[in-house]
Short mmCIF file of C-alpha atoms in Angstrom, two decimals:
data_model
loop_
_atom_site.label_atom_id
_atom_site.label_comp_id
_atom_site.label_asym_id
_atom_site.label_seq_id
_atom_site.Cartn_x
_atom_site.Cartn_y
_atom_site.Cartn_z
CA UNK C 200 130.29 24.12 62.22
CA UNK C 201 133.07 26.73 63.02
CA UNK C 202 134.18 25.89 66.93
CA UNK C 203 136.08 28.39 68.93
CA UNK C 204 138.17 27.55 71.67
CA UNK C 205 139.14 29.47 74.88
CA UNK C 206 142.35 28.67 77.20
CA UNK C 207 141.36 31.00 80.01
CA UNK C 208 143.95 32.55 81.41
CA UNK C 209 145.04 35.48 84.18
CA UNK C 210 146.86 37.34 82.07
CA UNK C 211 146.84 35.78 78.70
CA UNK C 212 143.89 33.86 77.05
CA UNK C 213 144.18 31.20 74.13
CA UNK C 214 142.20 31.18 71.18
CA UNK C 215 141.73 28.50 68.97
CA UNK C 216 139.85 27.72 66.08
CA UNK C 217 138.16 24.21 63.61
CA UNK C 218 137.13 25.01 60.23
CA UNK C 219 133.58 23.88 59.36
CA UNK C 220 134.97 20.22 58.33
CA UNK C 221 135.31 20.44 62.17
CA UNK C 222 138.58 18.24 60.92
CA UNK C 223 141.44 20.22 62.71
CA UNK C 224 141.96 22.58 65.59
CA UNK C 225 144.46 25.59 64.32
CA UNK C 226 145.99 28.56 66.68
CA UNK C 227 143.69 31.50 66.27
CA UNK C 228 145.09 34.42 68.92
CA UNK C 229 146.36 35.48 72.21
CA UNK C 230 144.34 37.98 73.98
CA UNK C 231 146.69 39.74 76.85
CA UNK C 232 143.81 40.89 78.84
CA UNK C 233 144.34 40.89 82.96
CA UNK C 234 140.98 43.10 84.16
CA UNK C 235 138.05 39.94 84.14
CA UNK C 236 135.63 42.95 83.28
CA UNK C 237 137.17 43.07 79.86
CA UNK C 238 138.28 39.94 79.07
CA UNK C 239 134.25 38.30 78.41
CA UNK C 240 134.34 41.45 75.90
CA UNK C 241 137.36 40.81 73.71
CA UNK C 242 136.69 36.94 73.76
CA UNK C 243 132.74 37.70 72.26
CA UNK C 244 134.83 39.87 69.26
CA UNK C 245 137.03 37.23 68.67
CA UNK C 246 134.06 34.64 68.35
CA UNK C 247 132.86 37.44 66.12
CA UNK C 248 135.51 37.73 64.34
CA UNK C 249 136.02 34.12 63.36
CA UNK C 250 131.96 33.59 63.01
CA UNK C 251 132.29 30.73 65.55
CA UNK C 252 129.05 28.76 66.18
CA UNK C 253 129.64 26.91 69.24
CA UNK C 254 132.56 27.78 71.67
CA UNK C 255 134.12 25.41 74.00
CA UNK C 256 135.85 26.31 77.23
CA UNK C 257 138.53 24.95 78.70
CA UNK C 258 137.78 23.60 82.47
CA UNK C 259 140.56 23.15 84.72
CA UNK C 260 139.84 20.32 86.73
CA UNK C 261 142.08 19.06 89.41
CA UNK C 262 143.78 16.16 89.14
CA UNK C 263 141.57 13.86 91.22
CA UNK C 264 138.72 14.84 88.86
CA UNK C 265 137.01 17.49 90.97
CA UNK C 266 136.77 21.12 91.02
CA UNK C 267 137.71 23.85 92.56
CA UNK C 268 137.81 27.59 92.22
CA UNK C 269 139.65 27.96 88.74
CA UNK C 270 136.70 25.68 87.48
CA UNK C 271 133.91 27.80 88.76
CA UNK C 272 135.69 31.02 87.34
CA UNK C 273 135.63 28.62 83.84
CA UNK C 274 132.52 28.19 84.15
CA UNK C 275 130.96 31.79 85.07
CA UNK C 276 133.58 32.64 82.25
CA UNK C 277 131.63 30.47 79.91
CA UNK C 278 128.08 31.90 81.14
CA UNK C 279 129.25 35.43 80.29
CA UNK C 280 130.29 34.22 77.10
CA UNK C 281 126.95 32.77 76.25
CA UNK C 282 125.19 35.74 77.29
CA UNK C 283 127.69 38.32 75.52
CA UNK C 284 127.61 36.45 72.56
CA UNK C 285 124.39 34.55 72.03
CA UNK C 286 126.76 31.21 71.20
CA UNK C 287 126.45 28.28 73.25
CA UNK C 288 129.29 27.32 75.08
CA UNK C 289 130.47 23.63 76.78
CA UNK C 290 133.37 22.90 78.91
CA UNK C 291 135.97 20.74 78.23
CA UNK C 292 138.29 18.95 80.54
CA UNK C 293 141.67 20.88 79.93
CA UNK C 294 143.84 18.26 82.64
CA UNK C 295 147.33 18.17 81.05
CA UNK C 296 146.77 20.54 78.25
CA UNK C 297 149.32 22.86 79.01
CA UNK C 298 151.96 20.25 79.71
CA UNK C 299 150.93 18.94 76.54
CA UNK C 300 151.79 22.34 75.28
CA UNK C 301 155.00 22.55 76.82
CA UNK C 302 156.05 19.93 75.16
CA UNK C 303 154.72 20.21 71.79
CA UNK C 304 157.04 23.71 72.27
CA UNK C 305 160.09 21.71 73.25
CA UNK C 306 159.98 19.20 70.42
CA UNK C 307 159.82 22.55 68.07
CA UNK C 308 162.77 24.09 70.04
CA UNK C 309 160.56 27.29 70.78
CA UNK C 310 161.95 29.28 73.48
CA UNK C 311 161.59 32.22 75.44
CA UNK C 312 159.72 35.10 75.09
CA UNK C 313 158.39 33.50 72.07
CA UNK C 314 157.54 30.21 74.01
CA UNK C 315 155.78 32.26 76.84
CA UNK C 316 153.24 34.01 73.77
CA UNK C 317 152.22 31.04 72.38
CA UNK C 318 151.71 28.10 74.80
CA UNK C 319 148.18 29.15 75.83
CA UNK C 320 146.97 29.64 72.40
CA UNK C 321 148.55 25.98 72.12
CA UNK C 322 146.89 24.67 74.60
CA UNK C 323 143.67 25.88 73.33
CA UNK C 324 144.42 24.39 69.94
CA UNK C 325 144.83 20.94 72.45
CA UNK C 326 141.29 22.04 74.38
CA UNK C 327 139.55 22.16 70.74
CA UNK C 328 141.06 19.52 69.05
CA UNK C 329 140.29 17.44 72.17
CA UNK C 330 136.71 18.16 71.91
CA UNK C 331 136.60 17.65 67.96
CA UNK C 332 138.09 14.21 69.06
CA UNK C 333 134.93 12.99 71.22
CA UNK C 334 132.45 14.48 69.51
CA UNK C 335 133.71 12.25 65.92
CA UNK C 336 133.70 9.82 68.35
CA UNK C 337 129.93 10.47 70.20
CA UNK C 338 131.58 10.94 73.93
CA UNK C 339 131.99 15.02 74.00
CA UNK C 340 129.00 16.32 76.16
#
């Protein structure tokens, strides 16, 4: 099954993709979109695009495990989704993904303006190959 992956962001949005081995989580796209009204719209083409069958979001839980109002928007983010796109969606815990990023871009050395284009899209390569990870293993939800 081809899984899509969205790193929701306010001004730029991660995309990541699996192939249908469902084996490995690869950088799809950035979508530098800051109006929410078009965001739901260009993350629908890009499930489109890449003929994704389910999508997973990424759900920013705080720290202690609860959630606040980034993880509501995630989630009314992932509703519109459904509805735009006919796909279901689920939410993955996305705690520590872009640190995770970070630092996957410091062990490459990439820096900068370059650094700043491609850590979301990182971190939703991290949110996807997360949830490829449980559900091999029977925990994703």
């Amino acid at each position: 099954m081809i899984i899509m992956s969205v790193d929701l962001g306010k001004a730029r949005t991660g995309i990541a993709v699996c192939d249908k081995s469902e084996f490995l989580a690869s950088p799809y796209t950035v979508i530098f979109e800051k109006s929410p009204n078009k965001l739901p719209e260009k993350v629908a083409q890009a499930a489109k695009e890449c003929k994704a069958e389910l999508i997973v979001v990424g759900l920013p839980k705080n720290m202690d495990g609860s959630e606040g109002e980034s993880a509501q928007n995630a989630r009314a983010f992932a509703q519109k989704i459904s509805e735009l796109t006919g796909i279901d969606t689920v939410m993955q815990d996305e705690r520590g993904t872009t640190i995770t990023a970070h630092n996957y871009l410091n062990t490459t050395n990439t820096r900068g303006k370059k650094r700043k284009n491609v850590v979301d899209e990182v971190a939703a390569t991290i949110i996807l190959q997360d949830y490829l990870d449980k559900r091999k293993s029977g925990t994703a939800t």
